[in-house]
């Protein structure tokens, strides 16, 4: 079947820049796509690339959309190359929503609240806690080890007793630094896991750490696409998998892979708008087998007015 295609780009500035070991991120840019069939049924999708995780650049995604001349078929969607995983996600999500217009954010999901780096986290966690979040994520591997450990020790004394904390290194630690963190976190009950302590090419070392320390470890950058997810599982990773479906490729392929292998999954955001977010949260509700919080406690990083503006554009597009 053939569908008419419309799309527009968006930009959302972070209220405060997001600092990770990859660098500083100030503006989330993406593409909203609209598919319409001959019966005037409409489906919405979002292309939200994350190049430093291995997805295509926004410019590549935009060139692909422009090349379609306002028309695309189901076959063309399935033929989108693996080099455009965010496009694969966005177009198939639009096709799925066209056939199921009631895709909304599921209720009763618990969210992990993303804290800012550095000392700001010492006060910011209260905002998330007031919103009902009991799981928090704090980025490490951004500044010096000694400084981060000092702030971390302050943070864990401030967090309420009924909360959990995830530490996310974004692959920014070396082996000795990872061991330093693990020796500390192994003494603490509130640490849920350390996410991607080492770079993706150090999977064997992360498997060793996962075996030799009590604190759970999670992969993130190591499983940026479906091929990597399958490879890490087949190479023996049995820890946690943090996945960002919006950049991993076709949702149907992700669903099949998750049902083939028994994995401890955590679905996570790439700072999508509500269009991509609702779709991913539905996948999470379907595919996550644990009660772990999903990594979508990020709304305080943006001004809500911008998302409302994007939703308004969609209604009149």
Tab-separated table of N, CA, C and O in Angstrom, residues 144-231:
chain	number	residue	atom	x	y	z
A	144	UNK	N	36.350	14.815	37.435
A	144	UNK	CA	37.356	13.960	38.071
A	144	UNK	C	36.700	12.923	38.984
A	144	UNK	O	35.643	13.161	39.572
A	145	UNK	N	37.355	11.787	39.113
A	145	UNK	CA	36.830	10.692	39.927
A	145	UNK	C	36.653	11.125	41.375
A	145	UNK	O	35.603	10.862	41.983
A	146	UNK	N	37.655	11.781	41.933
A	146	UNK	CA	37.586	12.194	43.336
A	146	UNK	C	36.419	13.145	43.584
A	146	UNK	O	35.707	13.024	44.592
A	147	UNK	N	36.213	14.097	42.659
A	147	UNK	CA	35.141	15.069	42.833
A	147	UNK	C	33.785	14.380	42.758
A	147	UNK	O	32.886	14.666	43.559
A	148	UNK	N	33.632	13.469	41.806
A	148	UNK	CA	32.343	12.790	41.650
A	148	UNK	C	32.032	11.896	42.845
A	148	UNK	O	30.885	11.827	43.296
A	149	UNK	N	33.034	11.213	43.371
A	149	UNK	CA	32.797	10.357	44.535
A	149	UNK	C	32.403	11.195	45.747
A	149	UNK	O	31.523	10.807	46.534
A	150	UNK	N	33.025	12.358	45.888
A	150	UNK	CA	32.683	13.252	46.997
A	150	UNK	C	31.223	13.691	46.911
A	150	UNK	O	30.487	13.655	47.915
A	151	UNK	N	30.785	14.105	45.703
A	151	UNK	CA	29.389	14.517	45.525
A	151	UNK	C	28.450	13.329	45.713
A	151	UNK	O	27.386	13.438	46.326
A	152	UNK	N	28.852	12.174	45.193
A	152	UNK	CA	28.051	10.959	45.304
A	152	UNK	C	27.785	10.614	46.767
A	152	UNK	O	26.646	10.275	47.143
A	153	UNK	N	28.807	10.716	47.600
A	153	UNK	CA	28.632	10.386	49.015
A	153	UNK	C	27.669	11.347	49.699
A	153	UNK	O	26.935	10.955	50.612
A	154	UNK	N	27.654	12.598	49.240
A	154	UNK	CA	26.663	13.551	49.753
A	154	UNK	C	25.267	13.184	49.271
A	154	UNK	O	24.293	13.220	50.028
A	155	UNK	N	25.182	12.807	47.984
A	155	UNK	CA	23.880	12.504	47.380
A	155	UNK	C	23.198	11.334	48.065
A	155	UNK	O	21.989	11.397	48.361
A	156	UNK	N	23.926	10.283	48.354
A	156	UNK	CA	23.290	9.089	48.924
A	156	UNK	C	22.826	9.332	50.359
A	156	UNK	O	21.949	8.615	50.857
A	157	UNK	N	23.417	10.327	51.033
A	157	UNK	CA	22.928	10.647	52.384
A	157	UNK	C	21.651	11.485	52.327
A	157	UNK	O	20.880	11.501	53.288
A	158	UNK	N	21.423	12.155	51.198
A	158	UNK	CA	20.250	13.014	51.050
A	158	UNK	C	19.044	12.276	50.477
A	158	UNK	O	17.899	12.621	50.777
A	159	UNK	N	19.277	11.291	49.619
A	159	UNK	CA	18.169	10.577	48.985
A	159	UNK	C	17.336	9.839	50.028
A	159	UNK	O	17.887	9.201	50.937
A	160	UNK	N	16.016	9.896	49.914
A	160	UNK	CA	15.147	9.175	50.867
A	160	UNK	C	15.414	7.674	50.863
A	160	UNK	O	15.892	7.106	49.866
A	161	UNK	N	15.082	7.023	51.953
A	161	UNK	CA	15.375	5.597	52.111
A	161	UNK	C	14.616	4.703	51.138
A	161	UNK	O	15.019	3.565	50.903
A	162	UNK	N	13.513	5.212	50.593
A	162	UNK	CA	12.705	4.385	49.695
A	162	UNK	C	13.066	4.596	48.220
A	162	UNK	O	12.267	4.295	47.327
A	163	UNK	N	14.273	5.094	47.944
A	163	UNK	CA	14.676	5.361	46.565
A	163	UNK	C	15.838	4.471	46.138
A	163	UNK	O	16.552	3.901	46.973
A	164	UNK	N	16.002	4.350	44.828
A	164	UNK	CA	17.140	3.665	44.215
A	164	UNK	C	17.914	4.649	43.361
A	164	UNK	O	17.353	5.629	42.856
A	165	UNK	N	19.193	4.377	43.166
A	165	UNK	CA	20.039	5.245	42.354
A	165	UNK	C	20.763	4.415	41.300
A	165	UNK	O	21.327	3.360	41.595
A	166	UNK	N	20.699	4.899	40.059
A	166	UNK	CA	21.481	4.323	38.966
A	166	UNK	C	22.625	5.288	38.635
A	166	UNK	O	22.406	6.495	38.559
A	167	UNK	N	23.810	4.755	38.421
A	167	UNK	CA	24.954	5.552	38.002
A	167	UNK	C	25.233	5.241	36.539
A	167	UNK	O	25.320	4.073	36.153
A	168	UNK	N	25.353	6.270	35.722
A	168	UNK	CA	25.526	6.078	34.282
A	168	UNK	C	26.836	6.721	33.832
A	168	UNK	O	26.974	7.940	33.840
A	169	UNK	N	27.782	5.879	33.433
A	169	UNK	CA	29.105	6.370	33.021
A	169	UNK	C	29.205	6.647	31.531
A	169	UNK	O	30.203	7.221	31.082
A	170	UNK	N	28.209	6.220	30.747
A	170	UNK	CA	28.261	6.404	29.285
A	170	UNK	C	29.584	5.926	28.692
A	170	UNK	O	30.125	6.527	27.772
A	171	UNK	N	30.120	4.844	29.247
A	171	UNK	CA	31.370	4.284	28.728
A	171	UNK	C	32.591	5.120	29.029
A	171	UNK	O	33.647	4.928	28.421
A	172	UNK	N	32.489	6.043	30.006
A	172	UNK	CA	33.553	7.011	30.239
A	172	UNK	C	34.581	6.649	31.284
A	172	UNK	O	35.452	7.457	31.595
A	173	UNK	N	34.523	5.436	31.854
A	173	UNK	CA	35.481	5.032	32.877
A	173	UNK	C	36.519	4.084	32.298
A	173	UNK	O	36.264	3.391	31.307
A	174	UNK	N	37.692	4.038	32.927
A	174	UNK	CA	38.634	2.956	32.621
A	174	UNK	C	38.417	1.840	33.646
A	174	UNK	O	37.612	1.984	34.583
A	175	UNK	N	39.126	0.740	33.497
A	175	UNK	CA	38.878	-0.435	34.332
A	175	UNK	C	39.123	-0.135	35.813
A	175	UNK	O	38.330	-0.527	36.678
A	176	UNK	N	40.191	0.595	36.101
A	176	UNK	CA	40.521	0.898	37.502
A	176	UNK	C	39.473	1.811	38.123
A	176	UNK	O	39.078	1.627	39.282
A	177	UNK	N	38.993	2.791	37.359
A	177	UNK	CA	37.948	3.684	37.866
A	177	UNK	C	36.649	2.921	38.114
A	177	UNK	O	35.951	3.156	39.111
A	178	UNK	N	36.331	2.002	37.202
A	178	UNK	CA	35.123	1.191	37.376
A	178	UNK	C	35.213	0.359	38.652
A	178	UNK	O	34.243	0.254	39.421
A	179	UNK	N	36.384	-0.221	38.909
A	179	UNK	CA	36.559	-1.013	40.129
A	179	UNK	C	36.446	-0.132	41.380
A	179	UNK	O	35.880	-0.560	42.395
A	180	UNK	N	36.964	1.091	41.295
A	180	UNK	CA	36.856	2.011	42.429
A	180	UNK	C	35.390	2.269	42.765
A	180	UNK	O	34.984	2.224	43.929
A	181	UNK	N	34.592	2.537	41.741
A	181	UNK	CA	33.163	2.764	41.957
A	181	UNK	C	32.488	1.516	42.529
A	181	UNK	O	31.684	1.595	43.467
A	182	UNK	N	32.814	0.364	41.962
A	182	UNK	CA	32.144	-0.867	42.389
A	182	UNK	C	32.480	-1.243	43.831
A	182	UNK	O	31.628	-1.774	44.552
A	183	UNK	N	33.688	-0.965	44.257
A	183	UNK	CA	34.052	-1.246	45.654
A	183	UNK	C	33.222	-0.392	46.611
A	183	UNK	O	32.916	-0.827	47.734
A	184	UNK	N	32.853	0.799	46.163
A	184	UNK	CA	32.004	1.674	46.980
A	184	UNK	C	30.550	1.230	46.920
A	184	UNK	O	29.878	1.067	47.951
A	185	UNK	N	30.043	1.012	45.703
A	185	UNK	CA	28.617	0.697	45.550
A	185	UNK	C	28.257	-0.679	46.089
A	185	UNK	O	27.098	-0.913	46.467
A	186	UNK	N	29.228	-1.588	46.141
A	186	UNK	CA	28.953	-2.915	46.697
A	186	UNK	C	28.573	-2.850	48.177
A	186	UNK	O	28.003	-3.807	48.718
A	187	UNK	N	28.875	-1.739	48.818
A	187	UNK	CA	28.544	-1.574	50.237
A	187	UNK	C	27.185	-0.909	50.447
A	187	UNK	O	26.770	-0.686	51.581
A	188	UNK	N	26.500	-0.589	49.334
A	188	UNK	CA	25.279	0.200	49.418
A	188	UNK	C	24.092	-0.548	48.805
A	188	UNK	O	24.186	-1.044	47.693
A	189	UNK	N	23.005	-0.594	49.520
A	189	UNK	CA	21.821	-1.303	49.047
A	189	UNK	C	21.036	-0.493	48.015
A	189	UNK	O	20.320	-1.056	47.196
A	190	UNK	N	21.156	0.833	48.042
A	190	UNK	CA	20.288	1.672	47.213
A	190	UNK	C	20.754	1.774	45.754
A	190	UNK	O	20.038	2.320	44.925
A	191	UNK	N	21.932	1.261	45.423
A	191	UNK	CA	22.433	1.352	44.054
A	191	UNK	C	21.812	0.232	43.222
A	191	UNK	O	22.086	-0.948	43.448
A	192	UNK	N	20.983	0.599	42.256
A	192	UNK	CA	20.321	-0.419	41.439
A	192	UNK	C	21.287	-1.031	40.444
A	192	UNK	O	21.354	-2.251	40.295
A	193	UNK	N	22.031	-0.192	39.734
A	193	UNK	CA	23.071	-0.684	38.825
A	193	UNK	C	23.960	0.465	38.359
A	193	UNK	O	23.611	1.641	38.517
A	194	UNK	N	25.115	0.091	37.821
A	194	UNK	CA	25.984	1.043	37.121
A	194	UNK	C	25.854	0.759	35.634
A	194	UNK	O	26.011	-0.375	35.182
A	195	UNK	N	25.542	1.793	34.897
A	195	UNK	CA	25.249	1.672	33.470
A	195	UNK	C	26.502	1.975	32.638
A	195	UNK	O	27.132	3.011	32.828
A	196	UNK	N	26.843	1.044	31.754
A	196	UNK	CA	27.934	1.192	30.791
A	196	UNK	C	29.184	1.824	31.412
A	196	UNK	O	29.626	2.899	31.020
A	197	UNK	N	29.821	1.128	32.366
A	197	UNK	CA	31.028	1.696	32.968
A	197	UNK	C	32.189	1.827	31.989
A	197	UNK	O	32.949	2.801	32.056
A	198	UNK	N	32.327	0.860	31.082
A	198	UNK	CA	33.449	0.839	30.143
A	198	UNK	C	32.953	1.045	28.715
A	198	UNK	O	31.776	0.852	28.418
A	199	UNK	N	33.850	1.417	27.795
A	199	UNK	CA	33.451	1.587	26.392
A	199	UNK	C	32.923	0.284	25.792
A	199	UNK	O	33.222	-0.815	26.297
A	200	UNK	N	32.146	0.382	24.718
A	200	UNK	CA	31.546	-0.815	24.110
A	200	UNK	C	32.548	-1.892	23.694
A	200	UNK	O	32.201	-3.078	23.683
A	201	UNK	N	33.776	-1.495	23.364
A	201	UNK	CA	34.758	-2.501	22.922
A	201	UNK	C	35.388	-3.258	24.092
A	201	UNK	O	36.313	-4.053	23.891
A	202	UNK	N	34.897	-3.035	25.313
A	202	UNK	CA	35.429	-3.712	26.497
A	202	UNK	C	34.387	-4.653	27.104
A	202	UNK	O	34.300	-4.787	28.320
A	203	UNK	N	33.613	-5.303	26.263
A	203	UNK	CA	32.555	-6.177	26.771
A	203	UNK	C	33.119	-7.281	27.658
A	203	UNK	O	32.533	-7.603	28.701
A	204	UNK	N	34.250	-7.859	27.287
A	204	UNK	CA	34.832	-8.941	28.084
A	204	UNK	C	35.178	-8.465	29.486
A	204	UNK	O	34.967	-9.182	30.473
A	205	UNK	N	35.677	-7.227	29.586
A	205	UNK	CA	36.015	-6.669	30.896
A	205	UNK	C	34.746	-6.396	31.712
A	205	UNK	O	34.730	-6.579	32.934
A	206	UNK	N	33.677	-5.956	31.026
A	206	UNK	CA	32.428	-5.711	31.749
A	206	UNK	C	31.804	-7.013	32.226
A	206	UNK	O	31.189	-7.058	33.296
A	207	UNK	N	31.959	-8.077	31.454
A	207	UNK	CA	31.471	-9.390	31.900
A	207	UNK	C	32.222	-9.814	33.153
A	207	UNK	O	31.631	-10.318	34.119
A	208	UNK	N	33.548	-9.572	33.174
A	208	UNK	CA	34.342	-9.893	34.363
A	208	UNK	C	33.876	-9.097	35.577
A	208	UNK	O	33.706	-9.648	36.677
A	209	UNK	N	33.658	-7.807	35.382
A	209	UNK	CA	33.197	-6.969	36.485
A	209	UNK	C	31.828	-7.421	36.981
A	209	UNK	O	31.559	-7.431	38.195
A	210	UNK	N	30.970	-7.798	36.056
A	210	UNK	CA	29.619	-8.234	36.413
A	210	UNK	C	29.648	-9.509	37.246
A	210	UNK	O	28.785	-9.721	38.104
A	211	UNK	N	30.653	-10.335	37.009
A	211	UNK	CA	30.783	-11.591	37.747
A	211	UNK	C	31.411	-11.352	39.125
A	211	UNK	O	31.006	-11.955	40.119
A	212	UNK	N	32.382	-10.434	39.192
A	212	UNK	CA	33.218	-10.302	40.387
A	212	UNK	C	32.725	-9.294	41.418
A	212	UNK	O	33.280	-9.219	42.516
A	213	UNK	N	31.698	-8.514	41.065
A	213	UNK	CA	31.166	-7.534	42.011
A	213	UNK	C	29.677	-7.736	42.201
A	213	UNK	O	28.983	-8.238	41.314
A	214	UNK	N	29.218	-7.331	43.367
A	214	UNK	CA	27.805	-7.521	43.717
A	214	UNK	C	26.892	-6.553	42.971
A	214	UNK	O	25.773	-6.898	42.592
A	215	UNK	N	27.352	-5.310	42.784
A	215	UNK	CA	26.537	-4.296	42.113
A	215	UNK	C	26.223	-4.733	40.684
A	215	UNK	O	27.126	-5.139	39.932
A	216	UNK	N	24.965	-4.663	40.309
A	216	UNK	CA	24.578	-5.038	38.943
A	216	UNK	C	25.137	-4.034	37.935
A	216	UNK	O	25.298	-2.852	38.233
A	217	UNK	N	25.419	-4.521	36.737
A	217	UNK	CA	25.891	-3.672	35.648
A	217	UNK	C	24.889	-3.744	34.497
A	217	UNK	O	24.204	-4.754	34.315
A	218	UNK	N	24.835	-2.671	33.722
A	218	UNK	CA	23.936	-2.609	32.569
A	218	UNK	C	24.702	-2.139	31.344
A	218	UNK	O	25.619	-1.310	31.450
A	219	UNK	N	24.333	-2.661	30.192
A	219	UNK	CA	24.870	-2.189	28.925
A	219	UNK	C	23.937	-1.138	28.345
A	219	UNK	O	22.721	-1.231	28.472
A	220	UNK	N	24.516	-0.140	27.678
A	220	UNK	CA	23.730	0.892	27.014
A	220	UNK	C	24.340	1.180	25.649
A	220	UNK	O	23.849	0.721	24.622
A	221	UNK	N	25.451	1.917	25.618
A	221	UNK	CA	26.125	2.175	24.337
A	221	UNK	C	26.502	0.882	23.615
A	221	UNK	O	26.565	0.856	22.380
A	222	UNK	N	26.733	-0.183	24.357
A	222	UNK	CA	27.103	-1.471	23.740
A	222	UNK	C	25.971	-2.092	22.950
A	222	UNK	O	26.205	-2.971	22.102
A	223	UNK	N	24.735	-1.673	23.230
A	223	UNK	CA	23.557	-2.260	22.569
A	223	UNK	C	22.744	-1.152	21.907
A	223	UNK	O	21.528	-1.063	22.078
A	224	UNK	N	23.429	-0.320	21.131
A	224	UNK	CA	22.767	0.827	20.488
A	224	UNK	C	21.888	0.418	19.314
A	224	UNK	O	21.043	1.190	18.871
A	225	UNK	N	22.095	-0.794	18.778
A	225	UNK	CA	21.238	-1.278	17.692
A	225	UNK	C	20.952	-2.762	17.890
A	225	UNK	O	21.509	-3.408	18.789
A	226	UNK	N	20.091	-3.296	17.057
A	226	UNK	CA	19.638	-4.679	17.240
A	226	UNK	C	20.760	-5.686	17.038
A	226	UNK	O	20.833	-6.692	17.735
A	227	UNK	N	21.637	-5.413	16.080
A	227	UNK	CA	22.760	-6.340	15.841
A	227	UNK	C	23.656	-6.411	17.077
A	227	UNK	O	24.061	-7.501	17.499
A	228	UNK	N	23.947	-5.259	17.678
A	228	UNK	CA	24.785	-5.237	18.871
A	228	UNK	C	24.105	-5.931	20.042
A	228	UNK	O	24.754	-6.642	20.823
A	229	UNK	N	22.804	-5.737	20.163
A	229	UNK	CA	22.051	-6.387	21.230
A	229	UNK	C	22.168	-7.904	21.116
A	229	UNK	O	22.462	-8.600	22.101
A	230	UNK	N	21.972	-8.406	19.922
A	230	UNK	CA	22.071	-9.854	19.689
A	230	UNK	C	23.487	-10.351	19.929
A	230	UNK	O	23.704	-11.394	20.557
A	231	UNK	N	24.480	-9.593	19.448
A	231	UNK	CA	25.883	-9.993	19.603
A	231	UNK	C	26.276	-10.065	21.079
A	231	UNK	O	26.931	-11.028	21.505
